[in-house]
Amino acid sequence: VPAFVFDLDGTLVDSVYQHVYAWHTAFQRLGYDFPAFLVHRKIGLSGPVLIKAIARELDRPIDDERSAELEAIHASEYAARFSSLRPLPGARELLLTLHSDGVKFSIVTSSGKGDAEKLMALLDLDFDPPMLTKDDMPKQKPDPSGFMEGAKMIGARDVDTIVVGDSVWDVLAAQRARFLGVGLLTGGYGEEELAAAGAFRVYRDPAEMCAKLNELGLEE
Amino acid sequence: VPAFVFDLDGTLVDSVYQHVYAWHTAFQRLGYDFPAFLVHRKIGLSGPVLIKAIARELDRPIDDERSAELEAIHASEYAARFSSLRPLPGARELLLTLHSDGVKFSIVTSSGKGDAEKLMALLDLDFDPPMLTKDDMPKQKPDPSGFMEGAKMIGARDVDTIVVGDSVWDVLAAQRARFLGVGLLTGGYGEEELAAAGAFRVYRDPAEMCAKLNELGLEE
């Protein structure tokens, strides 16, 4: 029986474009002008890792002080758009189905504890799935250690573990952990892009995954 | 010698994510809740076509009055973010290079004349390239007639015409016109997604295209 480790932002709650907007605004405000698609392709990475990746791409170092300023602007712009966040189609149903079928799962997110708890509240579950946030992990995606720790929390064996995420970073980290990776299109990556990163299956959204759990080794 | 027909939004000016935000806000405000990635995948279509495509996907008809309301909210939310728009890397240089080399090109956009002229002003050219806007075209992308008209304006032969765009819609319309289509990653589609739609070449941005014009039949 498989066990699942879920990403949160863009996988269970529709928050990717709000993050794109908030990061792009932060970079523009501090004078870093570059196209928004570049930051879209980095969503899923935690703040400091995302900032380093952009700095590398711009070939322009960003020191710790500027990095902290960028994170602060991102946080306030993201908070200002919080009321536009919605659970993704089928996210609640998928987690309730797994829970009632006794399938183990955990949630591993690059967001901080406060933001993650707000997103979980939107899912309106009557139980608390095991969760790791940025603050619980020494290393961040695409390092696989967070997903590995998330699998350990629920006693999943490596050969049973399936990571579910919306970004190339999730799928790459899953592979580095020797887990299977399932990609969802809800992060705005294309199907081919997730498949090329090594996704075992790609679904449109949690609703489609919920309807096709048999493909992932769950009997009906 | 090739002739080029350029899309504008997302191809020469970085405006795709502002459009995603404005459309998603409009739909949410009128009670249509769906994930933002769905509207991202429709950017490049003109307003009424985009709204029809979303209605089809939601399986929920949207009448003309609601459609006009959605367009009005999109217009005001987009206008509110206009100051964040920037020319894409290399866009100005690419058009100046083509112009000074005597290579013919036109611009064909699903945006209205007013918005299109504001975007062109950001490119700061000292000449006015031939341009068709939404208001000049009876049919919109993915119908190929706009691009065909854009080629006709500059006297380009079919076998010489290359459409340059950032969306799958541009590449599909190019193929329907029997033109070649060049895809740019600046719209947030993945390379594989543009290639799967039939792009002849995919470049990161106008700057990369400008550096590789030899691949498109222009001698150095």
Coordinates of C-alpha atoms in Angstrom, one line a residue:
Chain A
V1 CA 0.0 0.0 0.0
P2 CA 1.5 3.4 -1.0
A3 CA 2.0 6.3 1.5
F4 CA 1.9 9.9 0.3
V5 CA 3.9 12.9 1.1
F6 CA 2.2 16.1 -0.2
D7 CA 3.5 19.5 -1.0
L8 CA 1.1 22.2 0.1
D9 CA 1.3 25.5 -1.9
G10 CA 0.0 24.9 -5.5
T11 CA -0.7 21.2 -4.7
L12 CA -3.6 21.4 -2.2
V13 CA -4.2 25.2 -2.2
D14 CA -4.2 27.5 -5.2
S15 CA -1.5 29.9 -4.2
V16 CA 1.2 29.8 -6.9
Y17 CA 0.2 32.9 -8.8
Q18 CA -0.2 34.9 -5.6
H19 CA 3.4 33.9 -4.8
V20 CA 4.6 34.9 -8.3
Y21 CA 3.0 38.3 -7.9
A22 CA 4.4 38.8 -4.4
W23 CA 8.0 37.8 -5.3
H24 CA 8.0 39.7 -8.6
T25 CA 6.7 42.8 -6.9
A26 CA 9.4 42.5 -4.2
F27 CA 12.2 42.1 -6.7
Q28 CA 10.9 45.0 -8.9
R29 CA 10.6 47.3 -5.8
L30 CA 14.3 46.7 -5.0
G31 CA 15.4 47.4 -8.6
Y32 CA 15.8 43.8 -9.9
D33 CA 14.0 43.9 -13.2
F34 CA 13.5 40.5 -14.9
P35 CA 10.5 38.7 -16.5
A36 CA 7.9 37.2 -14.2
F37 CA 8.1 33.8 -15.8
L38 CA 11.6 33.4 -14.2
V39 CA 10.1 33.7 -10.7
H40 CA 7.2 31.4 -11.6
R41 CA 9.7 28.7 -12.4
K42 CA 11.2 29.1 -8.9
I43 CA 8.0 28.9 -6.9
G44 CA 8.1 25.8 -4.6
L45 CA 11.6 26.8 -3.4
S46 CA 11.7 28.3 0.0
G47 CA 12.4 32.1 0.2
P48 CA 16.2 32.1 0.6
V49 CA 16.7 29.3 -1.9
L50 CA 14.5 31.1 -4.4
I51 CA 16.4 34.3 -4.0
K52 CA 19.7 32.6 -4.4
A53 CA 18.5 30.9 -7.6
I54 CA 17.3 34.2 -9.0
A55 CA 20.6 35.9 -8.1
R56 CA 22.5 33.1 -9.9
E57 CA 20.3 33.5 -13.0
L58 CA 20.7 37.3 -13.0
D59 CA 24.4 36.8 -12.3
R60 CA 24.0 39.5 -9.6
P61 CA 24.8 38.6 -6.0
I62 CA 22.1 39.4 -3.4
D63 CA 23.5 39.8 0.1
D64 CA 21.7 38.7 3.3
E65 CA 20.3 42.1 4.1
R66 CA 18.7 42.6 0.7
S67 CA 17.5 39.0 0.9
A68 CA 15.7 39.7 4.1
E69 CA 14.1 42.8 2.6
L70 CA 12.9 40.8 -0.4
E71 CA 11.4 38.2 2.0
A72 CA 9.7 40.9 4.0
I73 CA 8.1 42.5 0.9
H74 CA 7.0 39.1 -0.4
A75 CA 5.4 38.2 3.0
S76 CA 3.4 41.4 3.1
E77 CA 2.3 41.3 -0.6
Y78 CA 1.4 37.6 -0.2
A79 CA -0.6 38.3 3.0
A80 CA -2.5 41.1 1.2
R81 CA -3.7 38.6 -1.3
F82 CA -4.5 35.8 1.2
S83 CA -8.3 36.3 0.8
S84 CA -8.0 35.2 -2.8
L85 CA -6.6 31.7 -1.9
R86 CA -8.9 28.7 -2.4
P87 CA -8.4 25.0 -1.9
L88 CA -7.7 23.3 -5.2
P89 CA -10.5 21.2 -6.8
G90 CA -10.7 17.8 -5.1
A91 CA -8.0 18.6 -2.5
R92 CA -10.2 18.1 0.5
E93 CA -11.9 15.1 -1.0
L94 CA -8.6 13.5 -1.8
L95 CA -7.3 13.8 1.8
L96 CA -10.6 12.7 3.3
T97 CA -10.6 9.6 1.0
L98 CA -7.1 8.7 2.0
H99 CA -7.8 9.3 5.7
S100 CA -11.0 7.2 5.7
D101 CA -9.3 4.4 3.8
G102 CA -6.5 4.3 6.3
V103 CA -3.8 5.4 3.8
K104 CA -0.9 7.2 5.5
F105 CA 0.1 10.6 4.4
S106 CA 2.0 13.7 5.5
I107 CA 2.5 17.2 4.3
V108 CA 5.9 18.8 3.7
T109 CA 6.0 22.5 2.8
S110 CA 8.6 25.2 2.1
S111 CA 6.3 27.7 3.7
G112 CA 6.6 28.8 7.3
K113 CA 4.4 27.3 10.0
G114 CA 2.1 30.3 10.2
D115 CA 1.3 30.4 6.5
A116 CA 1.0 26.6 6.3
E117 CA -1.5 26.5 9.1
K118 CA -3.6 29.2 7.4
L119 CA -3.6 27.1 4.2
M120 CA -4.5 23.9 6.1
A121 CA -7.5 25.8 7.7
L122 CA -8.8 26.5 4.2
L123 CA -9.0 22.7 3.6
D124 CA -11.3 22.4 6.6
L125 CA -10.3 18.9 7.7
D126 CA -11.5 17.5 11.0
F127 CA -8.1 15.9 11.7
D128 CA -4.5 17.1 11.7
P129 CA -2.3 15.4 9.2
P130 CA 1.4 15.1 10.2
M131 CA 3.1 18.2 8.7
L132 CA 6.7 19.5 8.4
T133 CA 7.2 23.2 7.6
K134 CA 10.2 25.2 6.5
D135 CA 11.0 25.7 10.2
D136 CA 11.3 22.0 10.8
M137 CA 13.8 21.3 8.0
P138 CA 17.5 22.1 8.0
K139 CA 17.6 21.8 4.2
Q140 CA 15.1 22.8 1.6
K141 CA 13.8 21.5 -1.8
P142 CA 15.2 20.5 -4.2
D143 CA 17.2 18.7 -1.4
P144 CA 15.2 15.5 -0.7
S145 CA 15.7 15.5 3.1
G146 CA 12.3 17.2 3.8
F147 CA 10.3 14.6 1.9
M148 CA 12.4 11.8 3.4
E149 CA 11.6 13.1 6.9
G150 CA 7.9 13.4 5.9
A151 CA 7.9 9.8 4.9
K152 CA 9.7 8.7 8.1
M153 CA 7.1 10.6 10.2
I154 CA 4.4 8.3 9.0
G155 CA 6.5 5.1 9.0
A156 CA 6.4 4.8 5.2
R157 CA 8.9 2.5 3.5
D158 CA 11.0 4.0 0.7
V159 CA 9.5 1.7 -1.9
D160 CA 5.9 2.7 -0.9
T161 CA 6.4 6.4 -0.9
I162 CA 4.8 8.7 -3.5
V163 CA 5.5 12.5 -3.4
V164 CA 2.7 14.7 -4.8
G165 CA 3.6 18.1 -5.9
D166 CA 2.9 20.8 -8.5
S167 CA 6.5 21.9 -9.4
V168 CA 9.5 20.4 -11.1
W169 CA 11.3 20.9 -7.7
D170 CA 9.0 18.5 -6.0
V171 CA 9.5 15.8 -8.7
L172 CA 13.2 16.3 -8.7
A173 CA 13.4 16.0 -4.9
A174 CA 11.2 12.9 -5.0
Q175 CA 13.6 11.2 -7.4
R176 CA 16.6 12.2 -5.4
A177 CA 14.9 10.4 -2.4
R178 CA 14.2 7.4 -4.7
F179 CA 10.4 8.0 -4.2
L180 CA 7.9 8.2 -7.0
G181 CA 6.8 11.7 -7.9
V182 CA 3.3 12.6 -9.0
G183 CA 2.9 16.0 -10.7
L184 CA -0.2 18.2 -10.7
L185 CA -0.7 20.9 -13.4
T186 CA -2.1 23.3 -10.8
G187 CA 1.3 25.0 -10.4
G188 CA 1.2 26.2 -14.0
Y189 CA 4.0 23.9 -15.3
G190 CA 3.1 22.0 -18.4
E191 CA 2.5 18.2 -18.4
E192 CA 5.6 17.6 -20.6
E193 CA 7.7 19.7 -18.2
L194 CA 6.7 17.6 -15.2
A195 CA 7.1 14.4 -17.2
A196 CA 10.6 15.5 -18.3
A197 CA 11.5 16.1 -14.7
G198 CA 10.6 12.4 -14.0
A199 CA 7.0 12.4 -12.8
F200 CA 5.6 8.9 -12.6
R201 CA 2.1 10.3 -13.4
V202 CA 0.8 13.8 -14.1
Y203 CA -2.7 14.8 -13.1
R204 CA -4.6 18.0 -13.8
D205 CA -5.5 18.6 -10.1
P206 CA -6.2 16.7 -6.8
A207 CA -9.7 15.8 -8.1
E208 CA -8.2 13.8 -11.1
M209 CA -5.7 12.1 -8.8
C210 CA -8.5 11.1 -6.4
A211 CA -10.4 9.6 -9.3
K212 CA -7.3 7.6 -10.4
L213 CA -5.9 6.3 -7.2
N214 CA -5.9 2.8 -8.7
E215 CA -3.0 4.0 -11.0
L216 CA -1.0 4.6 -7.8
G217 CA -1.6 1.2 -6.3
L218 CA -4.8 1.7 -4.3
E219 CA -7.5 -0.8 -4.8
E220 CA -11.0 0.6 -5.3
Chain B
V1 CA 14.7 36.3 -46.4
P2 CA 12.2 35.7 -43.6
A3 CA 9.6 38.2 -42.5
F4 CA 8.3 38.2 -39.0
V5 CA 4.8 38.7 -37.4
F6 CA 5.1 39.3 -33.7
D7 CA 2.6 38.8 -30.9
L8 CA 2.9 41.7 -28.4
D9 CA 1.8 40.8 -24.8
G10 CA 4.2 38.3 -23.3
T11 CA 6.4 38.3 -26.4
L12 CA 7.7 41.9 -26.5
V13 CA 6.4 43.2 -23.1
D14 CA 6.3 41.2 -19.9
S15 CA 2.5 41.4 -19.2
V16 CA 1.3 37.8 -19.0
Y17 CA 1.2 37.5 -15.2
Q18 CA -0.5 40.9 -14.8
H19 CA -3.2 39.5 -17.2
V20 CA -3.5 36.3 -15.2
Y21 CA -4.0 38.3 -12.0
A22 CA -6.5 40.6 -13.6
W23 CA -8.6 37.8 -15.2
H24 CA -8.5 35.6 -12.1
T25 CA -9.6 38.5 -9.9
A26 CA -12.5 39.3 -12.3
F27 CA -13.7 35.7 -12.3
Q28 CA -13.4 35.3 -8.6
R29 CA -15.2 38.6 -7.9
L30 CA -18.2 37.4 -10.0
G31 CA -18.3 34.0 -8.2
Y32 CA -16.4 31.8 -10.7
D33 CA -13.9 29.9 -8.6
F34 CA -11.3 27.9 -10.4
P35 CA -7.5 27.6 -10.2
A36 CA -5.4 30.4 -11.6
F37 CA -3.4 28.1 -13.9
L38 CA -6.5 27.6 -16.0
V39 CA -6.6 31.2 -16.9
H40 CA -2.8 31.3 -17.4
R41 CA -3.2 28.7 -20.1
K42 CA -5.8 30.9 -21.9
I43 CA -3.7 34.2 -21.9
G44 CA -3.1 35.2 -25.5
L45 CA -6.7 34.8 -26.4
S46 CA -8.7 38.0 -26.7
G47 CA -11.2 38.7 -23.9
P48 CA -14.4 37.2 -25.3
V49 CA -12.6 34.1 -26.7
L50 CA -10.9 33.6 -23.3
I51 CA -14.1 33.9 -21.5
K52 CA -15.8 31.4 -23.8
A53 CA -12.9 29.0 -23.4
I54 CA -13.2 29.2 -19.6
A55 CA -17.0 28.8 -19.7
R56 CA -16.5 25.7 -21.8
E57 CA -13.9 24.3 -19.3
L58 CA -16.1 25.0 -16.3
D59 CA -19.1 23.7 -18.2
R60 CA -21.0 26.8 -17.1
P61 CA -22.4 29.2 -19.7
I62 CA -21.5 32.9 -19.3
D63 CA -23.9 35.3 -21.0
D64 CA -22.9 38.5 -22.8
E65 CA -23.7 40.7 -19.9
R66 CA -21.6 38.8 -17.5
S67 CA -18.9 38.6 -20.1
A68 CA -18.9 42.4 -20.4
E69 CA -18.6 42.7 -16.6
L70 CA -15.7 40.3 -16.6
E71 CA -13.9 42.3 -19.3
A72 CA -14.5 45.6 -17.4
I73 CA -13.0 44.2 -14.2
H74 CA -10.1 42.7 -16.1
A75 CA -9.5 46.1 -17.8
S76 CA -9.4 48.0 -14.6
E77 CA -7.3 45.5 -12.6
Y78 CA -4.8 45.3 -15.5
A79 CA -4.7 49.1 -15.8
A80 CA -4.0 49.3 -12.0
R81 CA -0.9 47.1 -12.6
F82 CA 0.3 48.9 -15.8
S83 CA 3.3 50.5 -14.0
S84 CA 4.8 47.1 -13.3
L85 CA 5.0 46.3 -17.1
R86 CA 8.5 46.2 -18.6
P87 CA 9.9 45.4 -22.1
L88 CA 11.2 41.9 -22.3
P89 CA 15.0 41.4 -22.4
G90 CA 16.2 42.0 -25.9
A91 CA 12.8 43.0 -27.3
R92 CA 13.9 46.5 -28.3
E93 CA 17.2 45.3 -29.6
L94 CA 15.6 42.6 -31.7
L95 CA 13.2 45.0 -33.4
L96 CA 15.9 47.6 -33.9
T97 CA 18.2 44.9 -35.4
L98 CA 15.5 43.7 -37.8
H99 CA 14.6 47.3 -38.8
S100 CA 18.2 48.4 -39.4
D101 CA 18.8 45.2 -41.4
G102 CA 15.8 45.9 -43.6
V103 CA 13.9 42.8 -42.4
K104 CA 10.1 43.2 -42.7
F105 CA 8.0 42.7 -39.6
S106 CA 4.6 43.5 -38.2
I107 CA 2.8 43.2 -34.9
V108 CA -0.5 41.4 -34.4
T109 CA -2.1 41.6 -30.9
S110 CA -5.3 40.4 -29.3
S111 CA -5.2 43.5 -27.1
G112 CA -7.2 46.6 -27.9
K113 CA -5.6 49.6 -29.7
G114 CA -5.2 51.7 -26.5
D115 CA -3.4 49.0 -24.5
A116 CA -1.3 48.0 -27.5
E117 CA -0.1 51.6 -28.0
K118 CA 0.9 51.9 -24.4
L119 CA 2.9 48.7 -24.6
M120 CA 4.6 49.9 -27.8
A121 CA 5.5 53.1 -26.1
L122 CA 7.5 51.0 -23.5
L123 CA 9.6 49.7 -26.3
D124 CA 10.7 53.2 -27.1
L125 CA 11.2 52.7 -30.8
D126 CA 11.8 55.7 -33.1
F127 CA 9.6 54.2 -35.9
D128 CA 6.1 52.7 -36.0
P129 CA 6.0 49.1 -37.1
P130 CA 2.9 48.1 -38.9
M131 CA 0.4 46.8 -36.3
L132 CA -3.0 45.1 -36.2
T133 CA -4.9 45.1 -32.9
K134 CA -8.1 43.3 -31.8
D135 CA -10.2 46.1 -33.2
D136 CA -8.8 45.5 -36.7
M137 CA -9.5 41.8 -36.8
P138 CA -12.9 40.1 -37.3
K139 CA -11.6 36.8 -35.9
Q140 CA -9.2 36.2 -33.1
K141 CA -6.5 33.7 -32.2
P142 CA -6.3 30.7 -32.5
D143 CA -7.9 31.6 -35.8
P144 CA -5.0 32.3 -38.2
S145 CA -6.5 35.2 -40.1
G146 CA -4.9 37.9 -37.9
F147 CA -1.4 36.6 -38.5
M148 CA -2.2 36.1 -42.2
E149 CA -3.4 39.8 -42.4
G150 CA -0.3 40.8 -40.5
A151 CA 1.9 39.1 -43.1
K152 CA 0.0 40.6 -46.0
M153 CA 0.5 44.1 -44.5
I154 CA 4.2 43.8 -45.0
G155 CA 4.0 41.9 -48.3
A156 CA 5.5 38.7 -46.9
R157 CA 5.1 35.5 -48.8
D158 CA 3.7 32.5 -46.9
V159 CA 6.8 30.5 -47.2
D160 CA 8.9 33.3 -45.7
T161 CA 6.7 34.2 -42.8
I162 CA 7.6 33.4 -39.2
V163 CA 5.2 34.1 -36.3
V164 CA 6.9 34.9 -33.0
G165 CA 4.7 34.4 -29.8
D166 CA 4.8 33.3 -26.2
S167 CA 1.7 31.1 -26.1
V168 CA 0.5 27.8 -27.5
W169 CA -2.2 29.8 -29.2
D170 CA 0.3 31.7 -31.3
V171 CA 2.1 28.6 -32.4
L172 CA -1.2 26.8 -33.3
A173 CA -2.4 29.8 -35.2
A174 CA 0.9 30.0 -37.0
Q175 CA 0.6 26.4 -38.1
R176 CA -2.9 26.9 -39.3
A177 CA -1.6 29.7 -41.5
R178 CA 1.1 27.4 -42.7
F179 CA 3.7 29.8 -41.3
L180 CA 6.5 28.7 -39.0
G181 CA 6.0 29.5 -35.3
V182 CA 8.8 30.5 -32.9
G183 CA 7.9 30.2 -29.2
L184 CA 9.3 32.3 -26.4
L185 CA 9.4 31.0 -22.8
T186 CA 8.4 34.5 -21.5
G187 CA 4.7 33.6 -21.4
G188 CA 5.4 30.9 -18.7
Y189 CA 4.7 27.9 -21.0
G190 CA 7.3 25.2 -20.8
E191 CA 9.7 24.5 -23.7
E192 CA 8.2 21.1 -24.3
E193 CA 4.7 22.5 -24.3
L194 CA 5.5 25.0 -27.1
A195 CA 7.5 22.3 -29.0
A196 CA 4.5 19.9 -28.7
A197 CA 2.3 22.7 -30.2
G198 CA 4.6 22.7 -33.2
A199 CA 7.1 25.5 -32.6
F200 CA 9.9 25.4 -35.1
R201 CA 12.3 26.8 -32.5
V202 CA 11.8 27.8 -28.8
Y203 CA 13.9 30.6 -27.3
R204 CA 14.1 31.9 -23.7
D205 CA 13.3 35.5 -24.6
P206 CA 13.7 38.0 -27.5
A207 CA 17.4 38.4 -26.5
E208 CA 18.1 34.8 -27.2
M209 CA 16.2 35.0 -30.5
C210 CA 18.1 38.1 -31.5
A211 CA 21.4 36.2 -30.9
K212 CA 20.3 33.3 -33.0
L213 CA 18.7 34.9 -36.0
N214 CA 20.9 32.8 -38.2
E215 CA 18.8 29.8 -37.2
L216 CA 15.8 31.5 -38.7
G217 CA 17.4 32.2 -42.0
L218 CA 19.1 35.6 -41.5
E219 CA 22.7 35.8 -42.4
E220 CA 25.0 37.5 -39.9

